[in-house]
């Protein structure tokens, strides 16, 4: 603390009272001295942070944009390949799963079957009047599946941020949604179908390798259940042909 000229000599106390016996009343002189000092730091509380060394390439200031040839901005092989493979697996899963499901509903159970009874009854009507699916407009044919699959896609999108899972879910559920249209093409006339659709139908991998026939044999020998395809269809499953009046209305 610096000493001013008028305070050249130290005071006896911070509060000094001087009284004059010749004066009445007593004059009180109160002198106050204040000083400001900084607290000393405890050496144990000092923390030495390590210095981070950065190369000039890593320093980006607001005035200088990032390098155009920065490797971190480039797509890698895994960035391109993994989502594509996941999408392909999703497509195969949708194609195989929807085919097995359709085969099972067509061959086993009835309207009283738990869980699947309503679907079996709907498929029975479809086999009786298969041409109706070819008369449905696109949105009318797909809207029921779109409504159901939305509740599967939305949670996956909100809870997961993995592009591989997104690729699989997008292709798998997307193909399941369009499977209703694929099935409509299966009942259509090949001359009226797109060439790509006809080419895919002609591949018929599962039919060529008798996959469904093998599954039917396994279920028969293991569970003793005969599929409907082994017997003559009943009247409820027999197709009714279109009448001239129905064609005229369409």
Short mmCIF file of C-alpha atoms in Angstrom, two decimals:
data_model
loop_
_atom_site.label_atom_id
_atom_site.label_comp_id
_atom_site.label_asym_id
_atom_site.label_seq_id
_atom_site.Cartn_x
_atom_site.Cartn_y
_atom_site.Cartn_z
CA UNK A 1 0.00 0.00 0.00
CA UNK A 2 1.43 3.40 -0.94
CA UNK A 3 1.72 6.03 1.76
CA UNK A 4 0.33 9.45 0.99
CA UNK A 5 2.16 12.52 2.41
CA UNK A 6 -0.56 13.25 4.94
CA UNK A 7 -0.30 9.65 6.20
CA UNK A 8 3.45 9.48 6.40
CA UNK A 9 3.47 8.01 9.86
CA UNK A 10 1.50 4.89 10.67
CA UNK A 11 -1.65 5.26 12.71
CA UNK A 12 -2.08 3.53 16.01
CA UNK A 13 -5.39 2.01 15.06
CA UNK A 14 -7.88 1.99 12.29
CA UNK A 15 -10.35 3.91 14.41
CA UNK A 16 -8.53 6.69 16.33
CA UNK A 17 -10.51 9.05 18.55
CA UNK A 18 -8.86 12.36 19.51
CA UNK A 19 -10.44 14.52 22.16
CA UNK A 20 -9.54 18.09 23.03
CA UNK A 21 -9.94 18.95 26.73
CA UNK A 22 -10.23 22.67 25.98
CA UNK A 23 -13.16 22.24 23.64
CA UNK A 24 -16.67 21.35 24.64
CA UNK A 25 -18.42 19.41 23.34
CA UNK A 26 -15.87 16.88 22.36
CA UNK A 27 -14.92 16.86 18.69
CA UNK A 28 -14.48 13.38 17.42
CA UNK A 29 -12.07 12.72 14.61
CA UNK A 30 -12.56 9.34 13.02
CA UNK A 31 -9.86 8.21 10.63
CA UNK A 32 -10.41 5.10 8.58
CA UNK A 33 -7.72 3.38 6.54
CA UNK A 34 -8.68 0.74 4.04
CA UNK A 35 -6.54 -1.37 1.82
CA UNK A 36 -7.35 -3.91 -0.87
CA UNK A 37 -5.23 -7.02 -1.13
CA UNK A 38 -5.57 -10.01 -3.41
CA UNK A 39 -6.01 -13.44 -1.79
CA UNK A 40 -3.14 -15.79 -2.21
CA UNK A 41 -3.79 -18.89 -4.28
CA UNK A 42 -3.31 -22.31 -2.81
CA UNK A 43 -0.63 -24.14 -4.75
CA UNK A 44 -2.58 -27.39 -4.47
CA UNK A 45 -5.51 -25.82 -6.34
CA UNK A 46 -3.44 -24.91 -9.38
CA UNK A 47 -4.14 -27.11 -12.39
CA UNK A 48 -1.79 -27.25 -15.34
CA UNK A 49 -3.67 -28.04 -18.55
CA UNK A 50 -1.74 -29.83 -21.31
CA UNK A 51 -1.08 -27.83 -24.39
CA UNK A 52 -2.64 -29.24 -27.53
CA UNK A 53 -0.37 -29.06 -30.52
CA UNK A 54 -2.21 -28.70 -33.84
CA UNK A 55 -0.76 -28.78 -37.28
CA UNK A 56 -1.44 -25.89 -39.66
CA UNK A 57 -3.79 -28.13 -41.70
CA UNK A 58 -6.03 -28.61 -38.67
CA UNK A 59 -6.35 -24.93 -37.89
CA UNK A 60 -9.50 -23.50 -39.46
CA UNK A 61 -10.35 -19.91 -38.86
CA UNK A 62 -13.61 -18.21 -39.82
CA UNK A 63 -11.72 -16.34 -42.51
CA UNK A 64 -10.27 -19.48 -44.17
CA UNK A 65 -12.56 -22.28 -45.46
CA UNK A 66 -11.62 -25.98 -45.07
CA UNK A 67 -9.45 -27.60 -47.70
CA UNK A 68 -11.31 -28.93 -50.72
CA UNK A 69 -9.18 -32.08 -50.82
CA UNK A 70 -9.67 -32.88 -47.13
CA UNK A 71 -9.82 -36.72 -46.86
CA UNK A 72 -12.54 -36.49 -44.21
CA UNK A 73 -14.90 -35.09 -46.86
CA UNK A 74 -14.47 -38.04 -49.23
CA UNK A 75 -16.77 -41.08 -49.41
CA UNK A 76 -15.10 -44.39 -48.68
CA UNK A 77 -15.86 -47.82 -50.11
CA UNK A 78 -17.69 -48.83 -46.94
CA UNK A 79 -19.82 -45.68 -47.15
CA UNK A 80 -21.04 -46.80 -50.58
CA UNK A 81 -21.05 -50.57 -50.25
CA UNK A 82 -22.49 -51.27 -46.81
CA UNK A 83 -25.87 -49.49 -47.30
CA UNK A 84 -26.22 -51.10 -50.75
CA UNK A 85 -25.58 -54.60 -49.37
CA UNK A 86 -27.96 -53.92 -46.47
CA UNK A 87 -30.62 -52.84 -48.97
CA UNK A 88 -30.09 -55.97 -51.06
CA UNK A 89 -30.44 -58.19 -47.97
CA UNK A 90 -33.62 -56.28 -47.12
CA UNK A 91 -35.01 -56.94 -50.61
CA UNK A 92 -34.26 -60.68 -50.40
CA UNK A 93 -35.77 -60.82 -46.91
CA UNK A 94 -38.94 -59.10 -48.12
CA UNK A 95 -39.28 -61.28 -51.22
CA UNK A 96 -38.69 -64.54 -49.36
CA UNK A 97 -40.71 -63.57 -46.30
CA UNK A 98 -43.77 -62.38 -48.24
CA UNK A 99 -43.64 -65.50 -50.44
CA UNK A 100 -43.50 -67.88 -47.48
CA UNK A 101 -46.28 -65.97 -45.73
CA UNK A 102 -48.53 -66.11 -48.80
CA UNK A 103 -47.83 -69.81 -49.25
CA UNK A 104 -48.68 -70.55 -45.61
CA UNK A 105 -51.95 -68.58 -45.66
CA UNK A 106 -53.00 -70.28 -48.90
CA UNK A 107 -52.39 -73.83 -47.66
CA UNK A 108 -53.04 -74.00 -43.92
CA UNK A 109 -55.70 -72.91 -41.45
CA UNK A 110 -59.19 -71.49 -41.84
CA UNK A 111 -61.28 -68.58 -40.61
CA UNK A 112 -61.19 -69.91 -37.02
CA UNK A 113 -57.36 -69.99 -36.86
CA UNK A 114 -56.07 -67.65 -34.12
CA UNK A 115 -54.37 -64.45 -35.26
CA UNK A 116 -54.34 -65.39 -38.96
CA UNK A 117 -58.01 -66.35 -39.37
CA UNK A 118 -59.09 -63.02 -40.87
CA UNK A 119 -56.19 -63.10 -43.33
CA UNK A 120 -57.02 -66.65 -44.38
CA UNK A 121 -60.63 -65.66 -45.00
CA UNK A 122 -59.51 -62.69 -47.08
CA UNK A 123 -57.19 -64.92 -49.12
CA UNK A 124 -60.04 -67.36 -49.68
CA UNK A 125 -62.04 -64.55 -51.27
CA UNK A 126 -59.01 -63.57 -53.30
CA UNK A 127 -58.68 -67.10 -54.71
CA UNK A 128 -62.36 -67.15 -55.58
CA UNK A 129 -62.20 -63.81 -57.40
CA UNK A 130 -58.48 -63.28 -58.20
CA UNK A 131 -59.16 -60.87 -61.02
CA UNK A 132 -60.41 -58.20 -58.60
CA UNK A 133 -56.85 -57.36 -57.49
CA UNK A 134 -55.95 -56.51 -61.08
CA UNK A 135 -58.81 -53.97 -61.15
CA UNK A 136 -57.70 -52.12 -58.02
CA UNK A 137 -56.03 -48.78 -58.47
CA UNK A 138 -52.50 -48.39 -57.13
CA UNK A 139 -53.24 -46.45 -53.92
CA UNK A 140 -56.33 -48.53 -53.17
CA UNK A 141 -54.25 -51.69 -53.41
CA UNK A 142 -51.41 -50.53 -51.16
CA UNK A 143 -52.95 -48.23 -48.54
CA UNK A 144 -53.61 -50.95 -45.92
CA UNK A 145 -49.98 -52.13 -45.92
CA UNK A 146 -48.68 -48.56 -45.90
CA UNK A 147 -50.72 -47.81 -42.78
CA UNK A 148 -49.39 -50.88 -40.95
CA UNK A 149 -45.73 -50.47 -41.96
CA UNK A 150 -45.64 -46.83 -40.84
CA UNK A 151 -45.69 -47.99 -37.22
CA UNK A 152 -42.57 -50.08 -37.91
CA UNK A 153 -40.56 -47.53 -39.87
CA UNK A 154 -41.14 -44.50 -37.62
CA UNK A 155 -39.70 -45.96 -34.37
CA UNK A 156 -36.67 -47.30 -36.25
CA UNK A 157 -36.00 -43.88 -37.74
CA UNK A 158 -36.36 -42.12 -34.38
CA UNK A 159 -34.33 -44.57 -32.28
CA UNK A 160 -31.54 -45.49 -34.72
CA UNK A 161 -29.12 -43.40 -36.74
CA UNK A 162 -27.21 -46.22 -38.43
CA UNK A 163 -27.20 -45.96 -42.26
CA UNK A 164 -26.82 -49.74 -42.62
CA UNK A 165 -29.97 -50.41 -40.58
CA UNK A 166 -31.79 -47.65 -42.43
CA UNK A 167 -30.83 -49.21 -45.76
CA UNK A 168 -32.08 -52.63 -44.68
CA UNK A 169 -35.35 -51.34 -43.20
CA UNK A 170 -36.08 -49.04 -46.14
CA UNK A 171 -35.69 -51.75 -48.80
CA UNK A 172 -37.24 -54.55 -46.75
CA UNK A 173 -40.38 -52.72 -45.65
CA UNK A 174 -40.61 -50.86 -48.94
CA UNK A 175 -40.68 -54.13 -50.89
CA UNK A 176 -43.18 -55.62 -48.44
CA UNK A 177 -45.39 -52.59 -49.06
CA UNK A 178 -45.14 -53.03 -52.84
CA UNK A 179 -45.61 -56.81 -52.58
CA UNK A 180 -49.35 -56.25 -52.96
CA UNK A 181 -48.70 -54.65 -56.34
CA UNK A 182 -46.24 -57.40 -57.26
CA UNK A 183 -48.98 -59.91 -56.47
CA UNK A 184 -51.42 -58.02 -58.68
CA UNK A 185 -48.93 -58.31 -61.53
CA UNK A 186 -48.76 -62.08 -60.90
CA UNK A 187 -52.45 -62.28 -61.78
CA UNK A 188 -52.13 -59.99 -64.78
CA UNK A 189 -51.61 -60.76 -68.44
CA UNK A 190 -47.91 -60.89 -69.31
CA UNK A 191 -48.49 -58.98 -72.53
CA UNK A 192 -49.68 -55.98 -70.48
CA UNK A 193 -46.88 -56.04 -67.88
CA UNK A 194 -43.59 -54.11 -67.97
CA UNK A 195 -40.72 -56.17 -69.46
CA UNK A 196 -38.70 -56.06 -66.23
CA UNK A 197 -41.64 -57.51 -64.27
CA UNK A 198 -42.01 -60.34 -66.79
CA UNK A 199 -38.28 -61.09 -66.63
CA UNK A 200 -38.32 -61.32 -62.83
CA UNK A 201 -41.40 -63.55 -62.91
CA UNK A 202 -39.68 -65.90 -65.35
CA UNK A 203 -36.71 -66.36 -63.00
CA UNK A 204 -38.91 -68.21 -60.47
CA UNK A 205 -36.01 -69.46 -58.35
CA UNK A 206 -38.09 -70.99 -55.58
CA UNK A 207 -40.45 -72.74 -58.00
CA UNK A 208 -37.58 -74.18 -60.03
CA UNK A 209 -35.97 -75.67 -56.93
CA UNK A 210 -39.30 -76.96 -55.50
CA UNK A 211 -38.76 -75.08 -52.24
CA UNK A 212 -42.42 -74.88 -51.26
CA UNK A 213 -43.05 -78.51 -52.14
CA UNK A 214 -40.17 -79.46 -49.84
CA UNK A 215 -41.65 -77.38 -47.02
CA UNK A 216 -45.00 -79.08 -47.48
CA UNK A 217 -43.37 -82.51 -47.17
CA UNK A 218 -41.53 -81.50 -44.01
CA UNK A 219 -44.72 -80.22 -42.34
CA UNK A 220 -46.64 -83.33 -43.41
CA UNK A 221 -44.12 -85.82 -42.02
CA UNK A 222 -43.41 -83.83 -38.88
CA UNK A 223 -46.91 -82.60 -38.00
CA UNK A 224 -49.20 -84.72 -40.19
CA UNK A 225 -50.79 -81.61 -41.76
CA UNK A 226 -51.77 -81.75 -45.40
CA UNK A 227 -51.69 -78.53 -47.43
CA UNK A 228 -54.70 -77.48 -49.45
CA UNK A 229 -52.66 -77.67 -52.65
CA UNK A 230 -52.60 -81.50 -52.38
CA UNK A 231 -56.36 -81.77 -52.68
CA UNK A 232 -58.95 -80.59 -55.12
CA UNK A 233 -60.03 -77.10 -54.06
CA UNK A 234 -63.44 -76.79 -52.47
CA UNK A 235 -66.12 -74.54 -53.88
CA UNK A 236 -65.04 -71.80 -51.50
CA UNK A 237 -61.53 -71.80 -52.97
CA UNK A 238 -62.52 -72.37 -56.62
CA UNK A 239 -62.08 -69.42 -58.93
CA UNK A 240 -65.12 -67.77 -60.40
CA UNK A 241 -64.55 -66.39 -63.88
CA UNK A 242 -65.44 -62.84 -64.81
CA UNK A 243 -68.80 -62.45 -66.42
CA UNK A 244 -69.38 -60.24 -69.42
CA UNK A 245 -71.38 -57.79 -67.30
CA UNK A 246 -68.50 -57.47 -64.80
CA UNK A 247 -66.01 -56.80 -67.59
CA UNK A 248 -68.33 -54.17 -69.07
CA UNK A 249 -68.62 -52.38 -65.73
CA UNK A 250 -64.82 -52.26 -65.37
#
